XYZ file of C-alpha atoms in Angstrom:
720
model
C 138.645 92.676 127.194
C 139.331 91.447 130.716
C 136.345 91.217 132.962
C 136.912 92.741 136.406
C 136.991 90.426 139.374
C 133.893 90.915 141.456
C 133.771 90.783 145.185
C 130.747 88.869 146.332
C 129.571 85.574 144.889
C 132.061 84.348 142.370
C 131.222 85.202 138.834
C 133.443 83.829 136.093
C 136.499 85.888 135.335
C 137.831 85.458 131.845
C 141.537 84.877 131.872
C 142.975 82.854 129.050
C 140.917 83.682 126.024
C 141.418 80.504 124.066
C 139.962 81.270 120.677
C 139.286 77.973 119.019
C 139.954 77.818 115.313
C 136.694 77.802 113.494
C 136.089 74.754 111.343
C 136.820 75.346 107.692
C 134.002 74.935 105.264
C 134.885 73.055 102.109
C 133.366 74.961 99.204
C 129.791 75.704 99.929
C 128.965 72.379 101.467
C 127.226 73.320 104.696
C 127.677 70.568 107.255
C 124.361 70.559 109.013
C 125.119 70.029 112.654
C 122.148 68.380 114.262
C 120.471 70.113 117.142
C 122.754 70.128 120.170
C 121.060 70.152 123.593
C 122.023 69.918 127.194
C 122.093 71.442 130.669
C 124.359 74.412 131.357
C 124.528 76.763 134.308
C 123.679 80.369 133.477
C 124.588 83.327 135.645
C 121.341 85.139 136.536
C 122.019 87.711 139.268
C 123.782 88.201 142.587
C 120.914 86.854 144.635
C 120.631 83.583 142.790
C 124.068 83.174 141.230
C 124.200 80.393 138.638
C 120.957 78.633 137.710
C 120.642 75.386 135.778
C 119.007 75.933 132.372
C 118.191 73.642 129.448
C 120.000 74.933 126.342
C 119.086 74.034 122.755
C 121.316 74.915 119.806
C 119.471 74.712 116.498
C 119.635 76.548 113.178
C 122.197 79.053 114.388
C 120.127 80.019 117.433
C 120.916 79.132 121.032
C 117.717 79.152 123.110
C 117.330 78.362 126.776
C 114.508 77.195 129.011
C 114.040 76.538 132.719
C 113.139 72.924 132.077
C 112.812 70.594 129.130
C 109.040 70.596 129.572
C 109.009 74.350 129.144
C 110.268 74.049 125.567
C 106.713 73.598 124.381
C 105.558 77.025 125.469
C 108.047 79.440 127.065
C 111.469 80.271 125.744
C 113.503 82.326 128.270
C 115.798 83.843 125.685
C 117.465 83.299 122.328
C 120.984 84.228 121.215
C 121.622 84.474 117.449
C 125.107 83.019 116.921
C 125.773 84.732 113.599
C 126.462 87.968 115.472
C 127.634 86.504 118.787
C 131.170 86.588 120.183
C 132.301 83.359 121.889
C 134.969 83.493 124.626
C 136.332 80.536 126.553
C 137.257 81.152 130.158
C 139.043 78.960 132.691
C 137.585 75.712 134.027
C 134.356 75.027 132.212
C 133.356 78.685 131.762
C 132.329 80.360 128.538
C 130.869 83.783 127.717
C 128.640 84.664 124.782
C 128.275 88.327 123.917
C 125.459 89.325 121.599
C 123.620 92.577 121.037
C 125.357 94.278 123.924
C 124.470 91.569 126.461
C 126.837 88.997 127.939
C 125.701 85.511 128.886
C 127.972 83.771 131.390
C 127.660 80.001 131.127
C 129.271 77.115 133.002
C 129.417 73.463 131.939
C 129.543 70.495 134.314
C 132.902 69.229 133.003
C 135.828 70.367 130.871
C 134.884 67.847 128.146
C 131.294 69.028 128.092
C 132.540 72.618 127.837
C 134.764 71.709 124.854
C 131.844 69.970 123.122
C 129.607 73.028 123.572
C 132.324 75.363 122.323
C 132.912 73.285 119.163
C 129.176 73.090 118.510
C 128.796 76.847 119.027
C 131.808 77.686 116.836
C 130.492 75.405 114.104
C 126.989 76.887 114.348
C 128.433 80.414 114.277
C 130.494 79.642 111.170
C 127.476 78.161 109.396
C 125.212 80.996 110.465
C 127.732 83.601 109.313
C 128.076 81.895 105.961
C 124.326 81.720 105.607
C 124.018 85.331 106.588
C 126.167 86.256 103.608
C 123.857 84.291 101.379
C 120.574 85.747 102.424
C 119.674 89.343 101.866
C 116.665 90.927 103.483
C 115.706 93.166 100.612
C 114.115 90.365 98.656
C 116.099 91.484 95.598
C 119.137 89.552 94.523
C 121.735 90.977 96.862
C 125.476 91.055 96.282
C 127.130 87.631 96.571
C 130.077 87.546 99.002
C 133.618 87.408 97.661
C 134.453 83.735 98.241
C 131.234 82.534 96.640
C 131.781 84.728 93.648
C 135.305 83.374 93.249
C 133.967 79.850 93.625
C 131.276 80.348 91.004
C 133.676 82.000 88.597
C 136.154 79.152 89.098
C 133.466 76.627 88.200
C 132.443 78.621 85.147
C 136.096 78.726 84.013
C 136.418 74.957 84.416
C 133.219 74.381 82.472
C 134.390 76.741 79.716
C 137.737 74.949 79.371
C 135.969 71.560 79.283
C 133.785 72.944 76.502
C 136.944 73.930 74.617
C 138.262 70.378 74.964
C 134.984 69.084 73.588
C 135.104 71.249 70.491
C 138.759 70.256 69.853
C 137.734 66.594 70.091
C 134.868 67.313 67.772
C 137.179 68.757 65.106
C 139.579 65.824 65.430
C 136.788 63.307 65.143
C 135.658 65.092 62.009
C 139.187 64.974 60.513
C 139.888 61.351 61.463
C 136.454 60.334 60.243
C 137.089 61.882 56.807
C 140.553 60.235 56.580
C 139.052 56.875 57.546
C 136.424 57.311 54.848
C 139.188 58.027 52.247
C 141.230 54.997 53.319
C 138.182 52.782 52.937
C 137.497 53.955 49.370
C 141.184 53.497 48.466
C 140.908 49.943 49.805
C 137.924 49.396 47.520
C 139.982 50.458 44.451
C 142.989 48.359 45.361
C 141.486 44.983 46.055
C 144.397 42.585 45.635
C 147.139 44.891 44.320
C 150.591 44.630 45.891
C 150.586 47.571 48.292
C 147.209 46.586 49.806
C 148.865 45.491 53.089
C 150.194 49.041 53.632
C 146.777 50.425 52.942
C 145.097 48.028 55.360
C 147.648 49.047 57.998
C 146.821 52.738 57.347
C 143.075 52.072 57.646
C 143.680 50.246 60.921
C 145.744 53.108 62.293
C 143.082 55.573 61.337
C 140.315 53.500 62.858
C 142.356 53.279 66.078
C 142.904 57.065 66.135
C 139.210 57.554 65.546
C 138.339 55.265 68.457
C 140.796 57.041 70.797
C 139.411 60.491 69.917
C 135.830 59.312 70.364
C 136.725 57.940 73.788
C 138.376 61.235 74.726
C 135.203 62.974 73.584
C 132.982 60.762 75.746
C 135.293 61.259 78.765
C 135.336 65.029 78.350
C 131.525 64.989 78.184
C 131.389 62.936 81.366
C 133.746 65.388 83.145
C 131.640 68.293 82.008
C 128.503 66.673 83.371
C 130.164 65.709 86.664
C 131.322 69.235 87.368
C 127.930 70.674 86.473
C 126.074 68.079 88.534
C 128.160 68.217 91.684
C 127.936 71.983 91.667
C 124.245 71.988 91.120
C 123.872 69.535 94.036
C 125.881 71.870 96.219
C 123.728 74.876 95.342
C 120.608 72.793 95.781
C 121.729 71.888 99.284
C 122.549 75.469 100.173
C 119.218 76.605 98.801
C 117.341 73.938 100.689
C 119.131 74.934 103.899
C 118.295 78.558 103.225
C 114.611 77.730 102.726
C 114.487 75.707 105.916
C 116.174 78.528 107.865
C 113.697 81.048 106.605
C 110.725 78.821 107.240
C 112.027 78.064 110.712
C 112.415 81.778 111.436
C 108.896 82.566 110.288
C 107.496 79.789 112.417
C 109.539 80.933 115.409
C 108.253 84.488 115.167
C 104.683 83.349 114.755
C 105.139 80.960 117.671
C 106.564 83.766 119.814
C 103.650 86.027 119.043
C 101.187 83.298 119.949
C 103.029 82.560 123.197
C 103.052 86.251 123.952
C 99.324 86.373 123.376
C 98.539 83.390 125.591
C 100.801 84.797 128.306
C 98.915 88.061 128.137
C 95.645 86.200 128.411
C 96.881 84.096 131.336
C 98.128 87.209 133.058
C 94.815 88.969 132.555
C 92.793 86.062 133.883
C 94.931 85.699 136.978
C 97.303 88.627 137.546
C 97.930 87.774 141.210
C 99.792 84.562 140.488
C 102.353 86.542 138.475
C 103.675 88.754 141.225
C 106.195 91.490 140.631
C 108.900 89.534 142.496
C 108.509 86.532 140.257
C 108.968 88.716 137.209
C 112.109 90.458 138.350
C 113.960 87.377 139.597
C 114.600 85.936 136.196
C 116.016 89.034 134.605
C 115.615 87.786 131.099
C 112.061 86.534 131.263
C 110.634 89.979 130.835
C 113.275 91.687 128.721
C 111.335 90.970 125.599
C 108.396 93.009 126.743
C 109.519 96.194 128.442
C 106.497 98.301 127.672
C 104.000 95.576 128.447
C 100.812 96.469 126.656
C 97.923 94.102 126.879
C 94.689 94.312 125.028
C 91.906 92.088 123.942
C 88.750 93.241 122.223
C 87.790 96.849 121.637
C 84.895 97.903 123.812
C 82.098 99.080 121.571
C 81.267 102.648 122.421
C 77.599 102.995 123.295
C 75.561 104.687 120.587
C 74.334 108.173 121.400
C 71.343 109.820 119.866
C 72.116 113.204 118.377
C 69.464 115.673 117.389
C 70.384 118.024 114.587
C 68.549 121.255 114.008
C 66.608 121.039 110.784
C 66.914 124.132 108.578
C 64.926 125.005 105.485
C 67.855 124.540 103.063
C 67.359 121.715 100.602
C 70.580 119.645 100.423
C 71.581 117.082 97.837
C 70.803 113.679 99.360
C 74.052 111.826 99.755
C 74.490 108.097 99.999
C 74.291 106.445 103.407
C 75.698 103.054 102.479
C 78.284 101.328 100.303
C 78.457 97.611 99.318
C 79.298 95.323 102.248
C 82.933 94.378 102.549
C 83.462 90.828 101.154
C 84.385 88.262 103.753
C 87.926 87.417 102.638
C 89.996 85.830 105.362
C 93.558 87.004 105.041
C 96.680 86.763 107.039
C 98.400 90.134 107.193
C 101.444 88.408 108.668
C 101.993 86.452 105.456
C 102.749 89.721 103.686
C 104.272 91.727 106.505
C 106.946 89.251 107.575
C 109.070 90.257 104.574
C 108.905 93.902 105.463
C 110.196 94.292 109.019
C 111.764 97.719 109.459
C 110.840 98.923 105.976
C 108.864 101.953 104.942
C 105.287 100.820 104.289
C 104.735 103.076 101.293
C 107.328 101.055 99.376
C 105.654 97.702 99.931
C 103.233 96.595 97.227
C 100.231 95.641 99.354
C 97.150 93.968 97.894
C 93.900 95.925 98.295
C 92.797 93.319 100.841
C 94.411 95.425 103.576
C 93.087 98.730 102.265
C 89.884 100.616 102.806
C 88.259 102.102 99.684
C 89.427 105.675 100.368
C 92.682 107.410 99.475
C 95.008 109.201 101.896
C 93.710 112.492 100.401
C 90.172 111.516 101.356
C 91.359 110.528 104.848
C 92.931 114.003 105.244
C 89.657 115.610 104.162
C 87.867 113.523 106.781
C 89.562 115.747 109.399
C 86.754 118.218 108.563
C 84.006 115.987 109.954
C 83.530 118.310 112.936
C 83.997 121.601 111.035
C 81.163 123.078 113.104
C 83.669 123.331 115.998
C 85.636 125.795 113.840
C 82.450 127.661 112.888
C 81.776 128.091 116.619
C 85.390 129.079 117.282
C 85.193 131.772 114.584
C 82.339 133.389 116.543
C 84.286 133.461 119.862
C 85.339 136.801 121.312
C 87.830 135.289 123.744
C 90.952 133.824 122.140
C 91.298 131.409 125.110
C 87.807 129.977 124.563
C 88.651 129.810 120.873
C 91.776 127.781 121.746
C 89.594 125.253 123.646
C 87.458 124.675 120.529
C 90.511 124.437 118.251
C 92.001 121.843 120.645
C 88.747 119.846 120.602
C 88.800 120.016 116.776
C 92.389 118.683 116.679
C 91.310 115.694 118.811
C 88.076 115.078 116.857
C 89.981 113.993 113.737
C 91.018 110.794 115.555
C 87.523 109.768 116.610
C 86.836 107.856 113.445
C 90.106 105.870 113.609
C 89.253 103.646 116.563
C 87.955 100.773 114.377
C 89.680 101.782 111.141
C 92.618 99.385 111.025
C 92.780 99.177 107.210
C 95.230 101.259 105.229
C 94.049 104.054 102.929
C 95.223 103.887 99.282
C 98.550 105.634 98.746
C 97.582 108.285 96.138
C 99.350 108.439 92.785
C 101.533 111.474 92.138
C 99.280 114.298 90.908
C 96.095 112.677 92.269
C 93.648 115.253 93.674
C 90.543 115.216 95.844
C 87.954 117.931 96.204
C 85.104 118.200 98.658
C 82.613 120.958 97.938
C 80.281 121.376 100.900
C 79.559 125.107 100.450
C 75.784 124.650 100.575
C 75.641 122.330 103.576
C 78.602 123.400 105.746
C 80.012 126.512 104.106
C 83.442 125.091 103.153
C 85.318 123.855 100.065
C 88.371 121.618 100.333
C 91.019 120.651 97.761
C 94.022 118.344 98.268
C 96.768 117.044 95.966
C 99.492 114.385 96.203
C 102.664 116.485 95.762
C 105.295 113.763 96.266
C 105.279 109.975 96.002
C 108.426 108.951 97.923
C 108.029 109.929 100.672
C 104.237 110.153 100.243
C 103.198 113.768 100.854
C 99.935 115.605 100.378
C 98.948 119.276 100.482
C 95.464 120.358 101.558
C 93.618 123.675 101.551
C 90.166 124.540 102.917
C 88.302 127.848 102.942
C 85.070 128.358 104.809
C 82.515 131.112 104.319
C 81.949 130.812 108.062
C 85.118 132.674 108.908
C 88.167 130.390 108.740
C 90.810 128.804 106.474
C 92.805 125.644 107.137
C 95.857 124.313 105.280
C 98.319 121.490 105.843
C 101.242 119.751 104.122
C 101.625 116.250 105.575
C 104.290 113.629 104.867
C 103.493 110.145 106.118
C 106.378 108.165 107.566
C 105.441 104.601 108.462
C 107.502 101.710 109.767
C 106.676 98.091 110.395
C 108.211 96.984 113.691
C 107.327 93.297 113.967
C 104.333 93.235 116.276
C 103.000 96.635 115.277
C 103.069 99.336 112.618
C 103.706 102.947 113.542
C 102.510 105.799 111.347
C 104.094 109.206 111.960
C 102.491 112.145 110.100
C 105.128 114.891 109.750
C 104.209 118.496 109.010
C 102.078 121.275 110.448
C 98.386 122.090 110.311
C 97.573 125.807 110.032
C 94.265 127.423 110.883
C 93.448 131.093 110.535
C 90.319 132.955 111.604
C 89.379 135.728 109.181
C 88.008 138.359 111.580
C 90.620 138.227 114.367
C 93.533 137.047 112.242
C 94.349 134.477 114.974
C 96.701 131.933 113.376
C 96.973 128.501 115.044
C 99.626 125.870 114.263
C 99.846 122.228 115.450
C 100.914 118.789 114.229
C 99.565 115.244 114.498
C 100.436 112.419 116.934
C 101.764 108.936 116.139
C 99.226 106.221 115.326
C 100.085 102.598 116.072
C 98.386 99.496 114.665
C 98.870 96.593 117.089
C 98.516 92.774 116.832
C 99.845 92.381 113.318
C 100.670 88.702 113.821
C 97.929 87.302 115.973
C 94.736 88.539 117.597
C 92.477 91.370 116.528
C 94.116 94.463 115.024
C 93.634 97.596 117.143
C 94.762 101.187 116.908
C 96.252 103.523 119.457
C 97.196 107.208 119.312
C 100.007 108.510 121.501
C 102.157 111.596 121.938
C 101.608 115.309 122.455
C 99.943 117.941 120.328
C 101.269 121.440 120.990
C 98.906 124.075 119.651
C 100.224 127.626 119.426
C 98.236 130.724 118.552
C 100.981 132.654 116.720
C 99.007 135.887 116.984
C 98.370 135.994 120.763
C 101.021 133.416 121.817
C 98.407 131.393 123.792
C 99.324 127.693 123.942
C 97.695 124.358 124.615
C 99.507 121.076 125.139
C 97.350 117.975 124.661
C 98.656 114.654 125.983
C 97.432 111.437 124.325
C 98.169 108.656 126.844
C 99.291 105.390 125.208
C 97.070 102.440 126.024
C 98.399 100.320 128.867
C 96.796 97.309 130.427
C 98.395 98.198 133.751
C 96.975 101.691 133.894
C 93.843 102.441 135.890
C 93.194 105.385 133.573
C 90.384 105.490 131.035
C 91.694 104.081 127.743
C 92.369 106.560 124.891
C 92.577 109.425 127.377
C 93.467 112.972 126.308
C 94.227 115.812 128.741
C 95.440 119.350 128.214
C 95.949 122.814 129.689
C 95.277 126.125 127.915
C 97.732 128.879 128.929
C 98.128 132.517 127.909
C 101.442 134.038 126.752
C 102.534 134.576 130.394
C 102.102 130.849 131.103
C 99.029 131.309 133.303
C 96.641 128.353 133.016
C 93.005 129.232 132.167
C 91.323 125.980 131.120
C 91.740 122.269 131.786
C 90.727 120.011 128.882
C 89.942 116.336 129.306
C 88.241 113.488 127.498
C 89.038 110.607 125.140
C 89.941 110.766 121.460
C 87.206 108.319 120.479
C 84.302 109.947 122.293
C 84.265 113.509 123.668
C 86.252 116.475 125.014
C 85.290 118.845 127.825
C 86.766 122.100 129.113
C 86.715 123.378 132.672
C 87.543 126.989 133.498
C 90.200 127.394 136.205
C 89.171 129.736 139.023
C 92.012 129.107 141.456
C 95.315 127.259 141.633
C 97.478 126.254 144.580
C 100.720 124.311 145.063
C 99.879 120.847 146.330
C 102.404 118.222 147.376
C 103.039 114.730 146.052
C 104.343 115.582 142.631
C 106.920 113.302 141.013
C 110.643 113.744 141.796
C 109.895 116.096 144.680
C 108.338 118.725 142.403
C 105.217 120.343 143.731
C 102.049 119.544 141.882
C 99.734 122.370 140.901
C 96.178 121.789 142.062
C 93.539 123.617 140.017
C 90.080 124.526 141.186
C 87.646 124.637 138.293
C 84.025 125.345 137.459
C 81.742 122.556 136.141
C 83.177 121.138 132.886
C 81.446 122.064 129.614
C 81.079 119.697 126.661
C 83.103 120.944 123.679
C 82.773 118.005 121.303
C 80.965 114.669 121.157
C 81.473 111.954 118.552
C 78.560 111.215 116.212
C 77.333 107.617 116.372
C 78.423 105.393 113.477
C 75.807 104.653 110.796
C 73.850 101.375 110.890
C 75.755 98.387 109.487
C 79.052 100.334 109.794
C 80.896 97.141 110.835
C 80.312 95.729 107.328
C 81.206 99.011 105.637
C 84.813 99.391 106.883
C 83.520 101.203 110.025
C 83.060 104.366 107.947
C 81.376 107.384 109.550
C 78.443 109.051 107.775
C 80.856 111.569 106.228
C 83.332 108.861 105.131
C 80.522 106.996 103.326
C 79.962 110.024 101.075
C 83.619 110.821 100.297
C 83.986 108.369 97.407
C 80.508 108.942 96.001
C 80.798 109.619 92.240
C 80.280 113.294 91.464
C 79.849 115.312 88.261
C 82.455 117.809 87.130
C 85.427 116.868 89.363
C 88.982 116.922 87.951
C 90.029 113.805 85.975
C 92.732 113.265 88.646
C 90.160 113.004 91.478
C 90.413 110.000 93.839
C 86.762 109.162 93.090
C 87.869 108.189 89.565
C 90.688 105.891 90.648
C 89.752 102.493 89.114
C 91.294 100.062 91.629
C 89.717 101.903 94.555
C 86.350 102.000 92.771
C 86.482 98.224 92.074
C 87.485 97.521 95.652
C 84.545 99.538 96.997
C 82.272 97.475 94.744
C 83.678 94.279 96.308
C 85.569 93.136 93.159
C 88.916 92.607 94.855
C 90.671 90.443 92.252
C 89.942 92.982 89.524
C 90.998 95.764 91.898
C 94.328 94.047 92.567
C 95.183 93.723 88.891
C 94.239 97.377 88.275
C 96.385 98.403 91.252
C 99.386 96.590 89.757
C 98.787 98.274 86.405
C 98.624 101.763 87.964
C 101.718 101.227 90.109
C 103.727 99.881 87.157
C 102.670 102.858 85.086
C 103.697 105.218 87.859
C 107.140 103.547 88.038
C 107.680 103.983 84.283
C 106.582 107.613 84.496
C 109.084 108.187 87.288
C 111.904 106.584 85.271
C 111.008 108.825 82.338
C 111.155 111.940 84.548
C 114.512 110.887 86.043
C 115.929 110.359 82.561
C 114.745 113.822 81.479
C 116.279 115.406 84.571
C 119.608 113.666 83.907
C 119.593 114.844 80.315
C 118.864 118.411 81.408
C 121.777 118.200 83.856
C 124.129 116.997 81.123
C 123.044 119.819 78.841
C 123.682 122.264 81.668
C 120.068 123.415 81.929
C 118.299 124.113 85.199
C 116.315 121.093 86.188
C 112.825 121.699 87.315
C 111.715 118.748 89.407
C 108.128 117.568 89.539
C 105.760 120.530 89.952
C 102.299 119.950 91.439
C 99.427 121.614 89.607
C 97.448 123.386 92.338
C 100.068 123.851 95.084
C 103.531 125.416 95.098
C 106.505 125.210 97.435
C 106.947 128.349 99.532
C 108.654 129.331 102.744
C 106.148 130.061 105.468
C 106.790 133.589 106.801
C 105.762 132.842 110.378
C 107.586 129.543 110.903
C 110.317 129.648 108.254
C 109.442 126.089 107.196
C 109.297 125.094 103.542
C 105.774 123.957 102.749
C 103.324 123.506 99.874
C 100.646 126.219 99.715
C 97.576 126.445 97.497
C 98.339 128.583 94.446
C 94.671 128.903 93.495
C 92.830 128.193 90.282
C 91.177 124.826 91.007
C 87.604 126.037 91.561
C 87.883 128.451 88.629
C 89.016 125.594 86.359
C 86.084 123.542 87.673
C 83.613 126.325 86.822
C 85.009 126.488 83.276
C 85.314 122.652 83.152
C 88.770 123.241 81.676
C 91.008 120.408 82.869
C 93.507 120.598 79.998
C 96.487 121.003 82.380
C 95.683 117.834 84.330
C 98.079 114.884 83.869
C 96.546 111.580 82.838
C 97.249 109.348 85.833
C 94.560 106.672 85.768
């Protein structure tokens, strides 16, 4: 619409919106307008008004720089023309609107303005056309209307030409036969009176034959011409498409590298990039609102832990797995096709996996089960809450170096961990849904507690990072007191997908509620920020009773330790944000609740697995045939045979797809026959409504350990 007139420095007001006709595109022939460059004035802000910028129009993108020299390293902004709106104002002004932002530009002369507008219109038309052609799903997408009409027109023409050819063919056959007859008649005659007539007839027939043959040759030539010119046109379009895509990939990679070097430059000399400098050019920093900078992970110092040695003889479990092969691989090469998609739907080679399944990763949450054993012995529910909170943080400790992705389990895959003798617990988990991937898990401990969870993993690839959001609640109940705790997990983010070293961050809040006593604890996981003076990977929390009175302060880091400090006094201090008063707590000396075990020797070559993780995939007698330990591609990958693992992975995934199709077909048939359809039913878990929370969740229905004792696995599906 009309842009209001501003008081203050003159900013362009759009009056006569002259919409230039966009150039028509003959057929699919894409006129490739060479890169158009030049100086234009761009409105920046009220302090600086219009600033001269170097603009480059190429491949449907208009980019601008402060100077020509800057093109090599720092682009100030890019406007995709396919989705931009171009308006022409009075005297040399034009406005581009894209993605909710308006760019006000001014040319030095009316002619120059016209030239830019034509170039932009042309680029927009081409980009729009190309946009119709490409489809981000990677599958053959629907072809737009005009192209379909065009293609069908060509097919019609070719079909009619083919008809002409077969008509010619018949005629040639007929005339040929007649010519043959005339010739034999001529033979018989030789010198009789009416031979002149016959010769005339033969001549006529020969002439007809020649004409038809010519027509045939011409029709063939037409047919070829049409086919060839069309094929050339498609070839050109395809070539253009390929170049566009290649250009885009390079641009993104380039941007990531620039981003990285800027981060490095900033880190080495932050003072030369003052805050003022950043805010003047409004668009220089738009790209990176939540500036997060990071280089290498600090290695946490190793601590020596002394464990009390009992008299119980345990099975000796393995303390190493084969070293990870040194394959260099570019994650970006696979991920660039997946921006914005759900990761579970992307067929990833095992090269980005670790040799454990998601079910085994869930079971790894039990690494610090002794915290729960201690909590079960607590008399005070508030002290118990502190230990439960420490336990909820401890499950992240192993993730700090674990940037690889666990295997997405097949539907019906299970994983058991029987540690009754050593730690008093037995754990069973099962993959209950494949899309979205969801697992159910149940643990009972002879040391006074039970834990169960039903977790759905939602993951998205966002360009520079991947975010993994586990949805669902974790339940923990203590047998003697009946205290029932509920909490859920935070978001994990894998950074530096394109360039640099991958690193992981955890961020968000965990709210733990004791449903029995109504005590609560809110844990805050602070996202990593280069600008923050805080300790990285910091976690803080407050334990409150049902009245909201604070009793304990918790603090620590998710990759090292958690402490609790008992509050003895609180007072209202000043200096809180937004004029709120800040509560100041006085506490006793903090007590250590949890400390991370050091990683085993050589962990860096064994996927950074903890001592527990190293034993999770160890082959074991008597487990169900659906157990993750028996999954062939994962087994091969652990052994370092990645090519074999990849082909097995493809086989298993293909088989799972066929199985799913078969189930869908059965369900459809049942629907048609008016029967109730029973969707996929897991074997060891069933869907129930949780009484306390009202949520629908999968709970253990029992029977696994009994079946194991009998070694009767007849109900198990064959999934490997």
